[in-house]
Tab-separated table of C-alpha atoms and ligand atoms in Angstrom:
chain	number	residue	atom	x	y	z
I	1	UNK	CA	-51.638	60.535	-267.829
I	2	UNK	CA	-54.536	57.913	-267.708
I	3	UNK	CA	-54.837	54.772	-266.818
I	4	UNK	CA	-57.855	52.088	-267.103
I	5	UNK	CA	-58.211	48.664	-265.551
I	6	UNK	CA	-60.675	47.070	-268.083
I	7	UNK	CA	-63.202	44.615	-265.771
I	8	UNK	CA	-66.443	42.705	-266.561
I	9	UNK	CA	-67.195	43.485	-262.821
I	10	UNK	CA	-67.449	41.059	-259.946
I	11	UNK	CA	-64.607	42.721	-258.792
I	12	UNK	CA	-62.411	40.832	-256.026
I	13	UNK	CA	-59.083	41.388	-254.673
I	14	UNK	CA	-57.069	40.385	-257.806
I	15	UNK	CA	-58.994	43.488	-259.487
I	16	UNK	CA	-58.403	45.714	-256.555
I	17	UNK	CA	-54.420	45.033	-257.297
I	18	UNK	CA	-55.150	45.977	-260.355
I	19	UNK	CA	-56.743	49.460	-259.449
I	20	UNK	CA	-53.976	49.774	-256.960
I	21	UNK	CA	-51.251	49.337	-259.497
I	22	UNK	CA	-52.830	51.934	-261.891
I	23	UNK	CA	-53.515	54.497	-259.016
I	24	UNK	CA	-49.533	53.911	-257.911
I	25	UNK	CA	-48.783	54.708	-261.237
I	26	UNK	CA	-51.427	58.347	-262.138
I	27	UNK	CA	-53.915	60.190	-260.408
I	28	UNK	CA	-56.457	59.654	-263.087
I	29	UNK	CA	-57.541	55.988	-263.247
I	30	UNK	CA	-60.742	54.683	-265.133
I	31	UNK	CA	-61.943	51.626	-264.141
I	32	UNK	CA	-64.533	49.994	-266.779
I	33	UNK	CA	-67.269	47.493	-265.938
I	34	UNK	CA	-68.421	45.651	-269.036
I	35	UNK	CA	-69.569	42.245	-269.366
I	36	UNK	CA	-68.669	41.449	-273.220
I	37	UNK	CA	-71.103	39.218	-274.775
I	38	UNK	CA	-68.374	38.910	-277.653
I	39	UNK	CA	-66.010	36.855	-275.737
I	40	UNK	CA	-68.707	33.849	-274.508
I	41	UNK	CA	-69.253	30.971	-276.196
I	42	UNK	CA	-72.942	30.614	-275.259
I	43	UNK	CA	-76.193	33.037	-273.710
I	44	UNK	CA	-76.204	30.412	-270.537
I	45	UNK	CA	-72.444	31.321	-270.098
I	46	UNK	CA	-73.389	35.704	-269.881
I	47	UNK	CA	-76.613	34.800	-267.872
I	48	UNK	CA	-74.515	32.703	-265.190
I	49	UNK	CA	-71.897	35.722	-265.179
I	50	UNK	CA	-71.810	37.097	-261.556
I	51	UNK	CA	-72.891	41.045	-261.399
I	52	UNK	CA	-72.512	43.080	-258.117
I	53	UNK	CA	-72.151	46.355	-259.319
I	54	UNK	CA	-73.248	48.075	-256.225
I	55	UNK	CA	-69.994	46.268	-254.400
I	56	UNK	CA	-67.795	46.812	-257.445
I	57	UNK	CA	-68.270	50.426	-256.620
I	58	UNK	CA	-67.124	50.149	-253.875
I	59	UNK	CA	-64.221	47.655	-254.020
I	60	UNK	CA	-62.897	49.904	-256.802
I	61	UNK	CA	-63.077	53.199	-254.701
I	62	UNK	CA	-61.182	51.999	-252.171
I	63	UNK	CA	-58.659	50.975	-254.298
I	64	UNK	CA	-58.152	54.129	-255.911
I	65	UNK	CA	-60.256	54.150	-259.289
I	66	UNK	CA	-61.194	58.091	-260.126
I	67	UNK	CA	-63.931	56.793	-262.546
I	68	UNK	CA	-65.906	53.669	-262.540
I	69	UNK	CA	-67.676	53.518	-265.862
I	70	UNK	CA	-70.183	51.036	-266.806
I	71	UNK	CA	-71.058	51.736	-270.485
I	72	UNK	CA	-74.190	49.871	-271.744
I	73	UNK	CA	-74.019	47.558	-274.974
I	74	UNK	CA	-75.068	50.192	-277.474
I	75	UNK	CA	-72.178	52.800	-276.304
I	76	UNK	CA	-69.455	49.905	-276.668
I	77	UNK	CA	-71.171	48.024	-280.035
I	78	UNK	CA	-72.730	51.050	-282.028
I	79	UNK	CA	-74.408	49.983	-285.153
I	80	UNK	CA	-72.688	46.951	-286.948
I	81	UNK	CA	-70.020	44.834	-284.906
I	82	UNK	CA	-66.932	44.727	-286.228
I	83	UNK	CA	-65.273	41.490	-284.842
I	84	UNK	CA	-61.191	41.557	-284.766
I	85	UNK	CA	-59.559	38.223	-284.907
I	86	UNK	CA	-57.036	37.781	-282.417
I	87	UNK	CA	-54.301	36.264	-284.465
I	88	UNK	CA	-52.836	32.880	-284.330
I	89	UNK	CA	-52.385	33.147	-280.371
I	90	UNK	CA	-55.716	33.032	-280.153
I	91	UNK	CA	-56.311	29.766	-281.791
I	92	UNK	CA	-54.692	27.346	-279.101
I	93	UNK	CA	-55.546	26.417	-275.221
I	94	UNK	CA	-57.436	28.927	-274.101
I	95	UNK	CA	-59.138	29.754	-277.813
I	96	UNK	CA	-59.051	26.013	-278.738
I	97	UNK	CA	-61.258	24.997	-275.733
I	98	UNK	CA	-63.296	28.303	-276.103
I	99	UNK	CA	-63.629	29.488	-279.891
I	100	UNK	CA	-63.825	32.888	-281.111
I	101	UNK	CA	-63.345	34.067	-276.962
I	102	UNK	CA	-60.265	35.822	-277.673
I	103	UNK	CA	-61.400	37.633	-280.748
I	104	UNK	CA	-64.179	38.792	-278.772
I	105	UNK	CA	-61.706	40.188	-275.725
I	106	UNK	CA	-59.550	41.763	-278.531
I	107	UNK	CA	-62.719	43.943	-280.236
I	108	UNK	CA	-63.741	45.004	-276.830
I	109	UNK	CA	-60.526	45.687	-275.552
I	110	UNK	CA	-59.973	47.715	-278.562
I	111	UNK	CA	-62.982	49.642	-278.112
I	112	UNK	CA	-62.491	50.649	-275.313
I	113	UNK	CA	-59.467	51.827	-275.882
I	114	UNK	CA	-60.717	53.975	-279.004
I	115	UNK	CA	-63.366	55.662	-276.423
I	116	UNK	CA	-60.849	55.933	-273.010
I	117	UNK	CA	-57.852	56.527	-274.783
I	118	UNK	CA	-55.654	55.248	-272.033
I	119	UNK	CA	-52.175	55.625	-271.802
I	120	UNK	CA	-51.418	52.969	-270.243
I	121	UNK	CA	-53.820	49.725	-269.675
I	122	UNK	CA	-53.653	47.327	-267.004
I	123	UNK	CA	-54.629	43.606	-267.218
I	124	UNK	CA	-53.789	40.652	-264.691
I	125	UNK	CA	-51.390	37.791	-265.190
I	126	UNK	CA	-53.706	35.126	-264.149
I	127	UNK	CA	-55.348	35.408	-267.902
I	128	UNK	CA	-51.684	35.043	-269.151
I	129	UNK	CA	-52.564	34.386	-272.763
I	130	UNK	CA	-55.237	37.001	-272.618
I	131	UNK	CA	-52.309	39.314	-271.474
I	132	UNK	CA	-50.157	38.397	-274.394
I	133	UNK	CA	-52.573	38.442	-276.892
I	134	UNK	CA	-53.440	42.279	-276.267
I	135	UNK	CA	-49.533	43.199	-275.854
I	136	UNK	CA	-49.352	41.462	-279.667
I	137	UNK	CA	-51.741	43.838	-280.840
I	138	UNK	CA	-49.377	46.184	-280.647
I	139	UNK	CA	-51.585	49.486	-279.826
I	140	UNK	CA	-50.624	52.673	-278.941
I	141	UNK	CA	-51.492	52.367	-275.396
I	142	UNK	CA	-49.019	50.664	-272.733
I	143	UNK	CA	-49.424	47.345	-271.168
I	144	UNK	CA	-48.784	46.143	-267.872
I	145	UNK	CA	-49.546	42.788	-266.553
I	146	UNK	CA	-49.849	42.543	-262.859
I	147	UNK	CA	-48.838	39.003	-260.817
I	148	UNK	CA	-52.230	36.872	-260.358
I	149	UNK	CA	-53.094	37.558	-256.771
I	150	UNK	CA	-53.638	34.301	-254.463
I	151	UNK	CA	-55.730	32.353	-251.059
I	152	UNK	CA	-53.914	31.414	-248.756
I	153	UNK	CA	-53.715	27.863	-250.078
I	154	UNK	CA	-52.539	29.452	-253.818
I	155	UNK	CA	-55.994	29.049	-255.736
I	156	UNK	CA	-55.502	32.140	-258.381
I	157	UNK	CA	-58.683	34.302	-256.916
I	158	UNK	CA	-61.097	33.977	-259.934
I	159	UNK	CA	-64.918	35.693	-259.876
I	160	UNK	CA	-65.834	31.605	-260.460
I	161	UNK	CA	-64.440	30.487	-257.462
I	162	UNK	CA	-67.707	31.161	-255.717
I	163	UNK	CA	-69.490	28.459	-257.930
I	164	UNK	CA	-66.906	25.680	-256.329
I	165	UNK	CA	-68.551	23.163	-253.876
I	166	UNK	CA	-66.893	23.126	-250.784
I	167	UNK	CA	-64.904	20.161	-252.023
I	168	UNK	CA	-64.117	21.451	-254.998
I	169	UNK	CA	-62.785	24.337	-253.402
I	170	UNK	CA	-60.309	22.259	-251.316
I	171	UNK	CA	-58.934	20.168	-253.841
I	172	UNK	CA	-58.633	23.571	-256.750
I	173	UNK	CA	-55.696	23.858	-254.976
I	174	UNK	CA	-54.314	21.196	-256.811
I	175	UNK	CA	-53.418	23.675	-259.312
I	176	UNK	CA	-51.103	26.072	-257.859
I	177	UNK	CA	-49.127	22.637	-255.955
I	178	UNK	CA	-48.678	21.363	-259.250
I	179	UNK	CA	-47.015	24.556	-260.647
I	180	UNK	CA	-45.111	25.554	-257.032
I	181	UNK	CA	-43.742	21.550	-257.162
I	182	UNK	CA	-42.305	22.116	-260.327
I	183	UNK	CA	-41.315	25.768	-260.580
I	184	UNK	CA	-37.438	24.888	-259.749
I	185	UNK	CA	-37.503	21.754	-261.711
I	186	UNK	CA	-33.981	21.650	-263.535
I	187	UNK	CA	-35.474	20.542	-266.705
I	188	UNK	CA	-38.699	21.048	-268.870
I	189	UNK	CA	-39.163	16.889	-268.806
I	190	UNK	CA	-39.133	16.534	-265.127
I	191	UNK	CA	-41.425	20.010	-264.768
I	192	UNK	CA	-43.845	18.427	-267.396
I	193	UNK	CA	-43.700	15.345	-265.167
I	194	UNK	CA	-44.106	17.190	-261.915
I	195	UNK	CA	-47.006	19.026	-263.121
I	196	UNK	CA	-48.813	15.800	-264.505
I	197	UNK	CA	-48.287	13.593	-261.377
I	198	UNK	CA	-49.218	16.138	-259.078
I	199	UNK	CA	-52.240	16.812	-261.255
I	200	UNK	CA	-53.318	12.859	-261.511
I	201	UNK	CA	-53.243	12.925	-257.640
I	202	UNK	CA	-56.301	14.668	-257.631
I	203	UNK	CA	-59.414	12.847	-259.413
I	204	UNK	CA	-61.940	15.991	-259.484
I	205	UNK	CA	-59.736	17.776	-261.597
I	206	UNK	CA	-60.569	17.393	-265.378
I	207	UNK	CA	-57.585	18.615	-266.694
I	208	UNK	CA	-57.701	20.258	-270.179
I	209	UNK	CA	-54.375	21.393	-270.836
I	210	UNK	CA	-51.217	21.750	-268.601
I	211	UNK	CA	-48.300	22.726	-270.681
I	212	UNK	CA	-44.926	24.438	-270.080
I	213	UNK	CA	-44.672	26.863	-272.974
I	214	UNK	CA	-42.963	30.057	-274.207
I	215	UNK	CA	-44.120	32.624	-273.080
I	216	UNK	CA	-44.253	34.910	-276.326
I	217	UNK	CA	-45.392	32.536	-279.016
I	218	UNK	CA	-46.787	29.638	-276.732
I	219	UNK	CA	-44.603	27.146	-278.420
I	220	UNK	CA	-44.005	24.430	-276.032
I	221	UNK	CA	-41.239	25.207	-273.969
I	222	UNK	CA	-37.511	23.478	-273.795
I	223	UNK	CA	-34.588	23.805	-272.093
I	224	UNK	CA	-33.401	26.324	-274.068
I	225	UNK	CA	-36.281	28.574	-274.074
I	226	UNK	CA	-35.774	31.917	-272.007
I	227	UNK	CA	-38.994	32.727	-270.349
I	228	UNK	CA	-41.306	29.620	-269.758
I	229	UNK	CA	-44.219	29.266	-268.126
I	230	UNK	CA	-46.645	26.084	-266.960
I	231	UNK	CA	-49.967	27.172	-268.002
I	232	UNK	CA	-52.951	24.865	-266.628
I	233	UNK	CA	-56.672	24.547	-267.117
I	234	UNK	CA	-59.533	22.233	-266.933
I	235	UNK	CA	-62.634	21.822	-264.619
I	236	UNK	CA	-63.760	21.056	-260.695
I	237	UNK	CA	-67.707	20.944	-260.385
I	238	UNK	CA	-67.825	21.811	-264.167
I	239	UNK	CA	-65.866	25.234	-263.134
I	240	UNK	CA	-63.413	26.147	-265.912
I	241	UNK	CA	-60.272	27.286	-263.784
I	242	UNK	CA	-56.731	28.621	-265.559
I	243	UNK	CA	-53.876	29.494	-263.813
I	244	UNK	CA	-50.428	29.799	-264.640
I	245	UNK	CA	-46.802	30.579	-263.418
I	246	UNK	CA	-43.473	31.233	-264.052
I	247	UNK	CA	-41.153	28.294	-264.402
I	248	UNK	CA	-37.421	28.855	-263.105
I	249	UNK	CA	-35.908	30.749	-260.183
C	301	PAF	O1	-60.202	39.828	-268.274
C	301	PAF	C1	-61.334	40.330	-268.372
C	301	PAF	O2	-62.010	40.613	-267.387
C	301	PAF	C2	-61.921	40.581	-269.752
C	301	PAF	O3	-61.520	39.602	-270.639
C	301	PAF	C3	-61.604	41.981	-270.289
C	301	PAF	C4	-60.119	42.173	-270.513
C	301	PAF	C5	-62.135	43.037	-269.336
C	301	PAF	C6	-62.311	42.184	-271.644
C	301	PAF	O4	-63.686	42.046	-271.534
């Protein structure tokens, strides 16, 4: 059995969870490192990507990958590109702020599925809609999200982290206090609330969207809805951060 932990490098601890998951689960894990130019919105946006391949080497060999491949553009985009569109779910938050992102993630992801042929794929929680929109596409391969690993003060570790001031830094945290403050809310309404006030407290944060929704069709959640989730993003020192979380015990 085979497992791959698709990356665009830059690899930090939240990755190395990743690997760790897929090693717990098969001896044969493929780690790929592929920064998709398909999936950002402008050239400054690749350029500014961070690349440490030498470290991601390492990071994901001591976490257990068997192969760390690194494919170059030609072996993933052969000849005429393809583009999939990522279906409705790819349309709102996430996609609305950053068109065509998602049906970039879905061709690549697809790809590199048709070349690994994984059984099993892993992906992180912290890009929650990401996640869902590759379990919707329904392929042959399994799909396991793993929880969004954390700092000590509960800032989602993110490869853009690094690009935070020192300020900015202290007050991302505004994030995950927002989401913790309202997980046990006993209502959507006063979780919405929760989330808001908490947010307004902090004036760096340019908040873009933070939502309690439904986890499968990203419907906005109510107090009937089974599985709901606050899902948050916007920008500190023009750094897109997202985060998300389960809401309820
Ligand atoms: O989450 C990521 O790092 C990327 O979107 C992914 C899934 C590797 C596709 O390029």
């Amino acid at each position: 059995m085979s497992v791959l932990v698709p990356t665009m490098g830059a690899l930090h601890k939240g990755h190395q969870a990743l690997i760790k998951r897929a090693r717990s689960m098969s001896k044969e894990v493929v780690v790929s490192i592929f920064v998709n130019p398909l999936q950002f919105e402008n050239e400054e946006d690749i350029v500014k990507y961070p690349r440490s391949p030498e470290r991601d080497i390492q990071l994901a060999t001591l976490a257990g990958a068997t192969e760390i491949w690194m494919p170059d553009y030609e072996e993933i985009y052969p000849g005429e590109i393809t583009k999939l569109h990522a279906g409705p779910l790819g349309d709102i938050y996430e996609g609305a702020s950053r068109p065509g992102h998602f049906d970039g993630v879905v061709t690549v992801v697809s790809r590199l599925f048709e070349i690994v042929k994984p059984d099993t794929a892993i992906f992180g929680e912290k890009d929650f809609q990401q996640l869902q929109i590759i379990r919707a596409l329904k392929k042959s391969v399994e799909i396991i999200g793993v929880p969004t690993v954390r700092e000590f003060d509960g800032l989602a570790l993110s490869s853009r982290n690094v690009r935070l001031t020192p300020e900015g830094r202290i007050s991302a945290n505004v994030i995950y206090r927002a989401m913790a403050a309202a997980r046990l809310a006993p209502t959507v309404a006063i979780a919405q609330e929760i989330i808001s006030t908490t947010i307004a407290t902090d004036s760096s944060f340019k908040c873009d969207y933070a939502v309690i929704v439904d986890e499968d069709d990203f419907t906005e959640a109510t107090d009937m809805t089974k599985h709901k989730r606050a899902i948050i993003a916007g920008w500190i020192d023009g750094v897109r951060l997202i985060d998300n979380m389960r809401m309820g015990a």
